[in-house]
XYZ file of C-alpha atoms in Angstrom:
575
model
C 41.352 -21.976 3.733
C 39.094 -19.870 1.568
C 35.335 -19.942 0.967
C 35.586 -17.830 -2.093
C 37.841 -15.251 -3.388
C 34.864 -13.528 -5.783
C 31.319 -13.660 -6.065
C 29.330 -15.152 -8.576
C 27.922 -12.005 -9.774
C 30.993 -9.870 -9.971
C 33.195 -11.760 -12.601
C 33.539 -10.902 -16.369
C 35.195 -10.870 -19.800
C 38.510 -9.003 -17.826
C 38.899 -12.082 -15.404
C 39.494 -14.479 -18.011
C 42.203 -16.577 -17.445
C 41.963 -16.087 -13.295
C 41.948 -18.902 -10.957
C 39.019 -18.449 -8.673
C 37.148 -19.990 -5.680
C 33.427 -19.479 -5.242
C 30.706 -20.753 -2.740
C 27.153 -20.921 -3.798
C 24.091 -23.128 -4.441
C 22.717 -25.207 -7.687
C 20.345 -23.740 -8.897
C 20.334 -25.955 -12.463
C 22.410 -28.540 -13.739
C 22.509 -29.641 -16.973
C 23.894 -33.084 -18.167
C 25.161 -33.098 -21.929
C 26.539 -36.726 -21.414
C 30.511 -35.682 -21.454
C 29.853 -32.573 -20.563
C 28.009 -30.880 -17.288
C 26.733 -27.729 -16.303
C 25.832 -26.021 -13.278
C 24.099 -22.397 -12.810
C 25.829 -21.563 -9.378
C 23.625 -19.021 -7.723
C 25.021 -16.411 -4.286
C 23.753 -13.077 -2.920
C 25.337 -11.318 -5.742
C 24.578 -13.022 -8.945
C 24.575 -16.323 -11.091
C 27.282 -17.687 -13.157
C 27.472 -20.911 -15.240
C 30.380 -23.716 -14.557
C 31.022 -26.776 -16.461
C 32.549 -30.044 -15.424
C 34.284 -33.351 -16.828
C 31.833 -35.852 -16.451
C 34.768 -38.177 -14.625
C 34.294 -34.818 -11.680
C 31.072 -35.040 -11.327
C 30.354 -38.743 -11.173
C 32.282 -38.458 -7.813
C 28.968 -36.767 -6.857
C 26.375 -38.812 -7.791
C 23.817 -37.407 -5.361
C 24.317 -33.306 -6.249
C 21.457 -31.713 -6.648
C 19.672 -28.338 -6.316
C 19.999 -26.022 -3.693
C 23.032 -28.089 -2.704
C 25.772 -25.613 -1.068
C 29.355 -26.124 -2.663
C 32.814 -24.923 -3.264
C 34.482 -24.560 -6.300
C 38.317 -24.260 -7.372
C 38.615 -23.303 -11.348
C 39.339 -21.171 -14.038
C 36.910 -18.271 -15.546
C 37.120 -18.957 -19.776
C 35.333 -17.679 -22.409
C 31.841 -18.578 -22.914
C 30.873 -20.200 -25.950
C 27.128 -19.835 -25.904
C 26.493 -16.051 -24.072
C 24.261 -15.052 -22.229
C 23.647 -11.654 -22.664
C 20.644 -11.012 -20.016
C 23.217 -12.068 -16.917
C 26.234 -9.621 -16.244
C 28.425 -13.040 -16.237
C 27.213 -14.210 -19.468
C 30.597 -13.993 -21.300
C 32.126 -16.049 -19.344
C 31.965 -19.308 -17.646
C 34.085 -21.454 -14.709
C 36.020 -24.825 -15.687
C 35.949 -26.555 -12.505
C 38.964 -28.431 -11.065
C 37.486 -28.941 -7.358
C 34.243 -29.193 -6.036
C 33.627 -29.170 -2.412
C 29.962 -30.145 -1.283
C 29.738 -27.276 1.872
C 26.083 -28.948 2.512
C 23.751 -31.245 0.666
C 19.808 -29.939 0.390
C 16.514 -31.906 0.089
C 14.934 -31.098 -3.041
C 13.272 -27.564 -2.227
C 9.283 -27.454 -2.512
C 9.735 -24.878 -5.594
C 11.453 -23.390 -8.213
C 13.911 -20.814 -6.444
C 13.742 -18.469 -9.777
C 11.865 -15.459 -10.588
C 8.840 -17.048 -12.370
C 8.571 -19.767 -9.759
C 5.781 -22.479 -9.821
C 5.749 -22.062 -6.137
C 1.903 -20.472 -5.330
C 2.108 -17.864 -1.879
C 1.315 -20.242 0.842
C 4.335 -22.643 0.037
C 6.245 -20.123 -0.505
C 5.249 -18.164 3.197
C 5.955 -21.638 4.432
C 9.272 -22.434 3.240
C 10.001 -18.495 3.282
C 13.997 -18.678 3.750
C 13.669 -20.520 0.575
C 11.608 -17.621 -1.378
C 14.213 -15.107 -0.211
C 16.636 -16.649 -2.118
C 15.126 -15.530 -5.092
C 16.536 -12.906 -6.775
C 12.887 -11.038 -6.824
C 12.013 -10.929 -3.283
C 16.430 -10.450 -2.555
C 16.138 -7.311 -5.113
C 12.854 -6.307 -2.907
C 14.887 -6.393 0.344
C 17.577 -4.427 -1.103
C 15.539 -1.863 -2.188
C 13.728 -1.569 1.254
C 17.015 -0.881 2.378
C 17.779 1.657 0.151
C 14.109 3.160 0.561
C 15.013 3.279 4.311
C 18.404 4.465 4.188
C 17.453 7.511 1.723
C 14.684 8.339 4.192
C 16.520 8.358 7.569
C 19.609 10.997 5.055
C 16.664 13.152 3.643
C 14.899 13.636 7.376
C 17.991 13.736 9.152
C 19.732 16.697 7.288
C 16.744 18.244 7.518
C 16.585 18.889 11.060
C 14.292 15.729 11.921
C 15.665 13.762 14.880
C 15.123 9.658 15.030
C 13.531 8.929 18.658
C 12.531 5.481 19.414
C 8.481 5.459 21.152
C 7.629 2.475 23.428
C 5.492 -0.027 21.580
C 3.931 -1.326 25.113
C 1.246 1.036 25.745
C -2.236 1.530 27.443
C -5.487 0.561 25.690
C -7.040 4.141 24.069
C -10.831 3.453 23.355
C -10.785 5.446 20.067
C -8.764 3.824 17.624
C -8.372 0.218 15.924
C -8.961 -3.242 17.643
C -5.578 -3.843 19.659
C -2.966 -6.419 20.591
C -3.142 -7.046 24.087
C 0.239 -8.458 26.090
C -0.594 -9.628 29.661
C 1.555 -8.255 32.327
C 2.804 -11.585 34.450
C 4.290 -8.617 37.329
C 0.862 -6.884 37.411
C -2.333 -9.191 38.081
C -4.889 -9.509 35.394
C -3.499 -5.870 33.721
C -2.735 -5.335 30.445
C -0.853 -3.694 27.369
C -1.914 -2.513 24.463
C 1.097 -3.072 21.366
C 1.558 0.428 19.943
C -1.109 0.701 17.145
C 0.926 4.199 16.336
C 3.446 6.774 18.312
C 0.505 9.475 17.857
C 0.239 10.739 21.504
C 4.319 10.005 22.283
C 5.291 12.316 19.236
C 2.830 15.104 20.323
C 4.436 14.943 23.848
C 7.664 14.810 22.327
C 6.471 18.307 20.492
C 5.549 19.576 23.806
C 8.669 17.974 25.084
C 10.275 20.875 22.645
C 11.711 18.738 19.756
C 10.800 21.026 16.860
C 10.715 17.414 14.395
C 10.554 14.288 14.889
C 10.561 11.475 12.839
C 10.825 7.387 13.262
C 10.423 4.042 10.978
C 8.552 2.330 13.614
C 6.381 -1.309 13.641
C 2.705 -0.743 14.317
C 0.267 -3.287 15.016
C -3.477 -3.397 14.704
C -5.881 -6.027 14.761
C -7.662 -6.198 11.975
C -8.123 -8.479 8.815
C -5.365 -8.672 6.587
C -5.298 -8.226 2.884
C -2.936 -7.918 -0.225
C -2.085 -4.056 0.960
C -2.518 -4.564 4.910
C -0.426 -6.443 7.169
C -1.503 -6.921 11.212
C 1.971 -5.374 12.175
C 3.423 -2.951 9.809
C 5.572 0.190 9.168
C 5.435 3.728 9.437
C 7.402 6.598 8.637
C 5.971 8.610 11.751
C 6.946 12.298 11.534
C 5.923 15.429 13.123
C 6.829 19.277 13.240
C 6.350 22.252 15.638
C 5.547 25.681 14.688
C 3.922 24.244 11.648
C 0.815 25.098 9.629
C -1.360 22.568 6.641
C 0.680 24.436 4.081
C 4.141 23.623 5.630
C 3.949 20.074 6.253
C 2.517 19.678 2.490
C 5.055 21.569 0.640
C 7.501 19.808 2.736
C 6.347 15.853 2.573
C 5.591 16.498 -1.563
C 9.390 17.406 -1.533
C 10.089 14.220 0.392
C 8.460 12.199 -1.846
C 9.864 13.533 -4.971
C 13.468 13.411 -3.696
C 12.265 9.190 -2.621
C 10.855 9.015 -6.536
C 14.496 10.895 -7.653
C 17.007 8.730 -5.660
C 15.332 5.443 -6.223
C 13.249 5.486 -9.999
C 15.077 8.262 -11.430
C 11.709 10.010 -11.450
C 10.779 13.698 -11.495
C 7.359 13.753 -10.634
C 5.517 16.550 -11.607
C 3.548 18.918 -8.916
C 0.976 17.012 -6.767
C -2.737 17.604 -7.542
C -4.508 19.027 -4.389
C -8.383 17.964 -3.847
C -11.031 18.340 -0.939
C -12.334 15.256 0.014
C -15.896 16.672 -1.126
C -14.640 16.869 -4.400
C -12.772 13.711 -4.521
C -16.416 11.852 -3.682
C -18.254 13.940 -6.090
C -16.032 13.420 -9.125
C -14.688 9.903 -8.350
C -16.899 8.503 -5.839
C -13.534 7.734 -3.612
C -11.733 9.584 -1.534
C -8.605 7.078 -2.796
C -9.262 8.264 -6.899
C -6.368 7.257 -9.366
C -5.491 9.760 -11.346
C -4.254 7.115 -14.156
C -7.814 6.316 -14.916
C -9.614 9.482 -16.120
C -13.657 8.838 -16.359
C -14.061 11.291 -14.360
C -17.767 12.021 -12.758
C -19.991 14.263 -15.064
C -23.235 15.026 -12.840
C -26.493 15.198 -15.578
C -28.784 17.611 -13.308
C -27.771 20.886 -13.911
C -27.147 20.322 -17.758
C -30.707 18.613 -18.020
C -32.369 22.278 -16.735
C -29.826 24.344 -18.457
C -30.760 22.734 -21.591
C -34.622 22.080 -21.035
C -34.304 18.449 -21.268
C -36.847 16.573 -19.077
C -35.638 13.362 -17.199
C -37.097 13.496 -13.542
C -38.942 15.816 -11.823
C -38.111 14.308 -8.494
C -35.100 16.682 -6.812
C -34.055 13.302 -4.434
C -32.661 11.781 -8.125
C -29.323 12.346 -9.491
C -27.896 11.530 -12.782
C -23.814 10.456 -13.114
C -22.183 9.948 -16.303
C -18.738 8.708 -17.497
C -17.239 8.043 -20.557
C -15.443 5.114 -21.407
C -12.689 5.320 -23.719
C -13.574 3.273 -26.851
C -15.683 0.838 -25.901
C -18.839 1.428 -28.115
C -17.826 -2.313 -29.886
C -19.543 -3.799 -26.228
C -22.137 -5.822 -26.436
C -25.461 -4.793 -24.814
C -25.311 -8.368 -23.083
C -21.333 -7.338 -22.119
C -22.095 -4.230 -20.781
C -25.178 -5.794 -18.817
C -23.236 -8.749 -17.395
C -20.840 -5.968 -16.352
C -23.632 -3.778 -14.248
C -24.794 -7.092 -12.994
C -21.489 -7.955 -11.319
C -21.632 -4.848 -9.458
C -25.459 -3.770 -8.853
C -28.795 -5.972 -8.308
C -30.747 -3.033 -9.966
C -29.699 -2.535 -13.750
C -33.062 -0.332 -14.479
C -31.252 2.531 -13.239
C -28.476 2.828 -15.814
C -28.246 3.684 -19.259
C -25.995 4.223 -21.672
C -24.874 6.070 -25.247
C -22.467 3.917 -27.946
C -21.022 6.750 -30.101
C -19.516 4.436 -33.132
C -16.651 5.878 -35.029
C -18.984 6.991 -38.311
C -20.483 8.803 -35.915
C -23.294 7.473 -35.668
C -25.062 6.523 -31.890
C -26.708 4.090 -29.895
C -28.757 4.445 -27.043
C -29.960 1.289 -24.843
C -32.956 3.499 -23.506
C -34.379 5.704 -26.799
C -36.958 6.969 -25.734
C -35.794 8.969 -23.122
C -34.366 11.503 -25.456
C -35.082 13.086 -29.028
C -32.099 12.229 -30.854
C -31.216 16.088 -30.826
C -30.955 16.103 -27.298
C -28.790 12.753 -27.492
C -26.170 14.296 -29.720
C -26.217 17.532 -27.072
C -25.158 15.292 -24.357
C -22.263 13.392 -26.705
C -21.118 16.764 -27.191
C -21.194 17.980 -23.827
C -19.157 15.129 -22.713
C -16.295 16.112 -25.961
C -16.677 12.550 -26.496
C -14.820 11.086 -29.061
C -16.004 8.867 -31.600
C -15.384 5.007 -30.433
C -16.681 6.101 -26.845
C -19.367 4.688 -24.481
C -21.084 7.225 -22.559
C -22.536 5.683 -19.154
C -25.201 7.015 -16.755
C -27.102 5.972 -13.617
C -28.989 7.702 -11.701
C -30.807 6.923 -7.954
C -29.452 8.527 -4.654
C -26.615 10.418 -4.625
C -24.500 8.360 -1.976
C -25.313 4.599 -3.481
C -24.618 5.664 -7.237
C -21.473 7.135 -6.712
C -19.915 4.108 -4.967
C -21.509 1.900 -7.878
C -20.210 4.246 -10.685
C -16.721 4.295 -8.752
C -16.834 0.591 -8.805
C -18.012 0.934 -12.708
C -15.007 2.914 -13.306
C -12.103 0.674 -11.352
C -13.568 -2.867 -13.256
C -13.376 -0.867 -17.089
C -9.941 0.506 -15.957
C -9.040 -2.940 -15.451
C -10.345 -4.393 -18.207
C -8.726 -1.510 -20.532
C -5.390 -1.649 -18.760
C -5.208 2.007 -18.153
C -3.557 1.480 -14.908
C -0.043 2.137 -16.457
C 2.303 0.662 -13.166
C 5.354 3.141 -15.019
C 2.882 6.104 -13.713
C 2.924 7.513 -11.048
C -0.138 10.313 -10.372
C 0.151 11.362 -6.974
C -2.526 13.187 -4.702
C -3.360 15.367 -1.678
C -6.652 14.749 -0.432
C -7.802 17.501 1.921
C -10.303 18.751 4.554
C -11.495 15.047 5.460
C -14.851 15.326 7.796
C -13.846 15.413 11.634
C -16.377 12.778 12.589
C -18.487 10.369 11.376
C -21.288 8.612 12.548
C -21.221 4.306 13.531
C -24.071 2.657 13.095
C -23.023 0.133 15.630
C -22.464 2.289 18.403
C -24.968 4.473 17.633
C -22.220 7.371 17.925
C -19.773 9.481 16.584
C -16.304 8.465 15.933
C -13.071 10.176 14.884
C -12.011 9.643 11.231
C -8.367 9.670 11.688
C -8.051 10.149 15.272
C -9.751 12.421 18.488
C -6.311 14.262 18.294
C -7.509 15.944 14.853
C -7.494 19.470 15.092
C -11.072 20.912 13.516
C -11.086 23.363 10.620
C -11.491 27.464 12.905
C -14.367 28.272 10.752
C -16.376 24.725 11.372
C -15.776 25.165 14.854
C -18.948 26.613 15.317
C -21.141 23.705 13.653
C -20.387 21.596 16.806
C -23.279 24.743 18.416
C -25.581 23.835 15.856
C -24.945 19.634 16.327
C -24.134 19.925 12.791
C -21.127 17.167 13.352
C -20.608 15.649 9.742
C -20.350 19.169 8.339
C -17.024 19.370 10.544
C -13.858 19.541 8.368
C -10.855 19.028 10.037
C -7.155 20.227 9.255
C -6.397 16.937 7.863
C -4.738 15.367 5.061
C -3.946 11.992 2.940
C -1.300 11.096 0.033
C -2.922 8.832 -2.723
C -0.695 7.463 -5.281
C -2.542 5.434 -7.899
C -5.566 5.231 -5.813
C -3.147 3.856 -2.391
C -3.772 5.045 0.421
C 0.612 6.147 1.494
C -0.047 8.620 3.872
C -2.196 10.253 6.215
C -1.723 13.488 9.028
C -3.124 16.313 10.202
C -2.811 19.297 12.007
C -3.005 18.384 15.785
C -5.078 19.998 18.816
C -2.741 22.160 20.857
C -5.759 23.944 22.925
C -6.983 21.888 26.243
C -10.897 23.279 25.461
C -11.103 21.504 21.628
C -9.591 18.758 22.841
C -12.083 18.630 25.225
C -14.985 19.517 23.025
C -13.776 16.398 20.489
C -13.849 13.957 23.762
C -16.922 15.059 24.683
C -18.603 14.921 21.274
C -16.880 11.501 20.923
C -18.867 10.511 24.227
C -16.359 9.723 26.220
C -17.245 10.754 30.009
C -15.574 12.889 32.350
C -13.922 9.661 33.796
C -12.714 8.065 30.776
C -11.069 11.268 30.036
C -9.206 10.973 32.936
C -8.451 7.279 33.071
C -7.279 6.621 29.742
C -6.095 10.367 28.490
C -5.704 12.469 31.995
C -1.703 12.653 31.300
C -1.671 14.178 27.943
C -4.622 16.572 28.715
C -1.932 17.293 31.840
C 0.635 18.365 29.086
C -1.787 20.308 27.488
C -1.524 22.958 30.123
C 2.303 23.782 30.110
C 2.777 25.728 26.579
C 1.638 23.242 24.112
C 2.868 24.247 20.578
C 1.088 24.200 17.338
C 2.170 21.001 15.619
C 1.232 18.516 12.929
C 2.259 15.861 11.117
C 2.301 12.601 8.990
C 2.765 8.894 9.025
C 3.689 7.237 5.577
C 2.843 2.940 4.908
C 6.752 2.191 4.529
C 5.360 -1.192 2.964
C 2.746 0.605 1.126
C 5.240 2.670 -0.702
C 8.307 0.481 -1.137
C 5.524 -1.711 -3.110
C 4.568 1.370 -5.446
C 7.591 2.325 -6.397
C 7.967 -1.215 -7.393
C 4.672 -1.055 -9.623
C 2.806 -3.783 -6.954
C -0.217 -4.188 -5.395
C 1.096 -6.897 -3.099
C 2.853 -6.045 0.327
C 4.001 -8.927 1.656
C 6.759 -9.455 -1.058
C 8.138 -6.466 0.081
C 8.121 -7.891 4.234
C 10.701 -10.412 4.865
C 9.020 -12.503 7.162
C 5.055 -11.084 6.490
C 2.222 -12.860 7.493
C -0.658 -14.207 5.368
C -4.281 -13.004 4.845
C -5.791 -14.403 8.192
C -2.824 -13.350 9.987
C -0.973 -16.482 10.347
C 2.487 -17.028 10.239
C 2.276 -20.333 8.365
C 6.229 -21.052 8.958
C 6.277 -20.722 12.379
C 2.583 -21.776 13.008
C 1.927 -18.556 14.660
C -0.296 -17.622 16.477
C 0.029 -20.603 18.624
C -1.465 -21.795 21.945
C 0.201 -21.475 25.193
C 0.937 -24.139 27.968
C -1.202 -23.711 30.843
C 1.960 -23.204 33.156
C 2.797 -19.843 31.378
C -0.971 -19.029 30.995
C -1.177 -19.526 35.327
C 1.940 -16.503 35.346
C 0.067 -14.482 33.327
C -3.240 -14.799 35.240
C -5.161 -16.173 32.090
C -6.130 -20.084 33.249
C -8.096 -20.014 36.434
């Protein structure tokens, strides 16, 4: 009559003595000749049951992942296990019911499976069983629950955004869905609900907010799905400052409710500074080795490197590492850059004494002024290169990630998060031989750069925009939109977009632009992104219950698949 009157996870030393009846699968079963044993694994938990050997040899074929039913009697455990919450106890089995037999599964459904990712994407109703990715789910859950209560009494309202749009020439590479009603026409998927929540602004919702699926064609990684999901959210009657204080509070309360974390205040940094000191605008605050630019203390201090003003000199200092090798620290540079004339580097040993792989570019005075002007402790490597500002930075910031690596500074119980400010407006494609938005055209410009776009000065353009980093992630990105119908406008035109383009593909929102358009801004948060750093991992997909892999394939349904040439005729597409 019953499938089970507990769970496997909920019984304990208080239940001994109770006659029970629980459903679950094998997930080990251990033969002790008179004796056997059985891990029997549901939703909930694990818990061990042992049999008469005369029971189970009226099941010669069980095996694991099999799906039974047991009648029997929780006891005392003799052996505990005290890493389970049923480790005190144990079932003796009266009954056992086989529900339904399973072919052996492909891996190990534990935590430390020998299962590698593509079997496991294959056979992916299998993974979920694991407690890991079932504990990942969960807390998804709870991650989305906490944000819908946290916007919601706080005067955000959840409004669903169609996800069949049209095409807009200025962002990602799109999905397209053919229309079979209208001939050879076409939708875009929803890439984001930018424009629909700015109407919805002008529409007079003072906040808005959704967890929505967004898709965008591009190539997939360990942090980047093809469809993914936002927390989309935007405000009225809003300024930079608002939406900042507000979303750091968001965050915090997220870090509170599901860690148990008060994080501290979150560092604020132009994106001109985040380049210049960590040669990313995505820095991790975990690391340290921060940037030290050479120039400036090489003429305060009379010290003679190159008279040339196109050459700059970066420095870091690596936390004690002055035990590497010269051939270490080369094979290191190597990895990274073709040219390994252009760095040098200090070992300052823990007598105090120091090495430098280039001596004779300094008196050894002058050496033991620059260990000193980087407080550099003894034990430390000081490193340098120097070239062209743009190319050395990136090499340096690449530098810095490998020895942060290699020292395990990035501590995953950390969290150091980050608001990355005035990002430029525009910046220039190679390709197209144009300008292009860096977020998005609908990016309202900084007043007092407004004037650059006069003087074509177009990558001196800051615009009212804004990203969260945590630990060097990318988790959200917004900005303080374009209410006025001239800037918006202005950024089409500077975009290159022609009169007609305007109209064809944005001629109903610059429509809405004329009929009281508020100030607004606001943000859109990685859902995936996050739920996988408060979780301490770099890997998305085990936080996505059906995800796809790295080329975009779903390797369990074979997806994307081709289509029979009767449905491609109804959609136009086979001539």
């Amino acid at each position: 009559m019953f499938y089970r009157t507990h769970h496997c996870g909920e019984l304990c030393k208080k239940d001994i003595g109770k006659t029970v009846i629980l459903s679950g699968w094998i997930q080990k079963i251990r033969n002790l000749g008179s004796l056997i044993f059985i891990d029997l694994r549901d939703y909930f938990g694990i818990i061990q049951l042992f049999f008469s050997k005369k029971l189970i040899n009226k099941f010669p074929k069980l095996g694991r992942e099999f799906l039974i039913k047991i009648n029997g009697k929780v006891v005392e455990r003799k052996s505990k296990n005290y890493h389970i919450p049923t480790g005190e106890i144990e079932i003796l089995v009266f009954h056992l019911y086989i529900l339904n037999p399973s072919l052996l599964p492909p891996f190990t459904i534990e935590d430390e499976t020998d299962g590698n990712e593509v079997i496991r994407m294959k056979y992916k109703y299998l993974d979920i069983r694991r407690s890991y990715i079932k504990k990942n789910l969960i807390l998804r859950h709870n991650v989305s629950l906490n944000i819908r209560n946290f916007l919601s009494k706080n005067g955000f309202l959840e409004i669903e955004t169609p996800l069949l749009i049209n095409h807009s020439p200025e962002g990602a590479r799109s999905f397209f869905v053919p229309s079979r009603i209208h001939k050879e026409k076409f939708y875009a998927l929803s890439q984001s609900p930018q424009l629909f929540k700015q109407l919805l602004m002008i529409g007079g919702i003072n906040k808005y907010f959704q967890i929505v699926k967004c898709f965008r064609d591009e190539d997939a990684r360990s942090d980047r799905q093809i469809e993914f999901t936002q927390i989309d959210c935007e405000m009225s009657f809003v300024k930079k400052k608002d939406i900042l204080v507000f979303f750091e509070n968001f965050i915090k309360y997220l870090f509170k409710k599901i860690k148990n974390i008060q994080l501290e205040s979150f560092t604020c940094m132009t994106y001109d500074d985040a380049i210049k000191m960590y040669g990313s605008d995505t820095p991790d605050l975990r690391i340290g080795m921060k940037f030290i630019e050479m120039n400036n203390f090489f003429k305060e201090n009379k010290i003679n490197f190159f008279k040339e003003n196109k050459i700059t000199t970066i420095g870091i200092n690596i936390p004690n590492c002055s035990h590497y090798t010269n051939d270490k620290i080369k094979s290191i540079i190597k990895n990274i850059s073709y040219n390994i004339n252009n760095f040098f580097w200090i070992k300052y040993f823990p007598d105090k004494t120091f090495f430098s792989s280039k001596k004779e570019l300094f008196s050894n005075e002058n050496y033991l002024t620059i260990i000193k002007y980087f407080k550099a402790t003894p034990g430390d490597l000081l490193f340098f290169i120097f070239g062209g500002k743009k190319n050395i930075r990136n090499i340096l910031y690449q530098i810095r990630i490998e020895m942060s690596n290699r020292l395990n500074l990035k501590n995953s119980k950390i969290f150091k998060p980050l608001w990355i400010i005035d990002l430029p407006l525009l910046e220039w494609n190679e390709e197209e031989k144009r300008y292009k938005s860096l977020h998005h055209p609908f990016t309202s410009p900084k007043k007092e750069d407004i004037h650059l776009f006069k003087k074509n000065k177009l990558e001196n353009i800051r615009s009212q925009s804004y990203e969260l980093i945590i630990n060097g992630v990318e988790i959200g990105s917004g900005s303080i939109r374009i209410h006025n119908k001239k800037i918006q406008n202005l950024i089409f035109k500077y975009l290159g977009l022609s009169v007609k383009e305007i109209q064809s593909k944005f001629g109903f929102f610059m429509k809405s632009l004329d009929y009281g358009t508020p100030p607004h801004g606001g943000i859109a948060f990685g859902l995936d992104r996050l739920i996988a750093i408060l979780k301490g991992s770099n890997n998305i997909k085990d936080f996505i219950a059906f995800p796809k892999n790295n080329f975009g394939k779903d390797i369990m349904m074979n997806s994307p698949s081709f289509l029979e040439d009767k449905i491609l005729k109804e959609l136009y597409l086979y001539k």
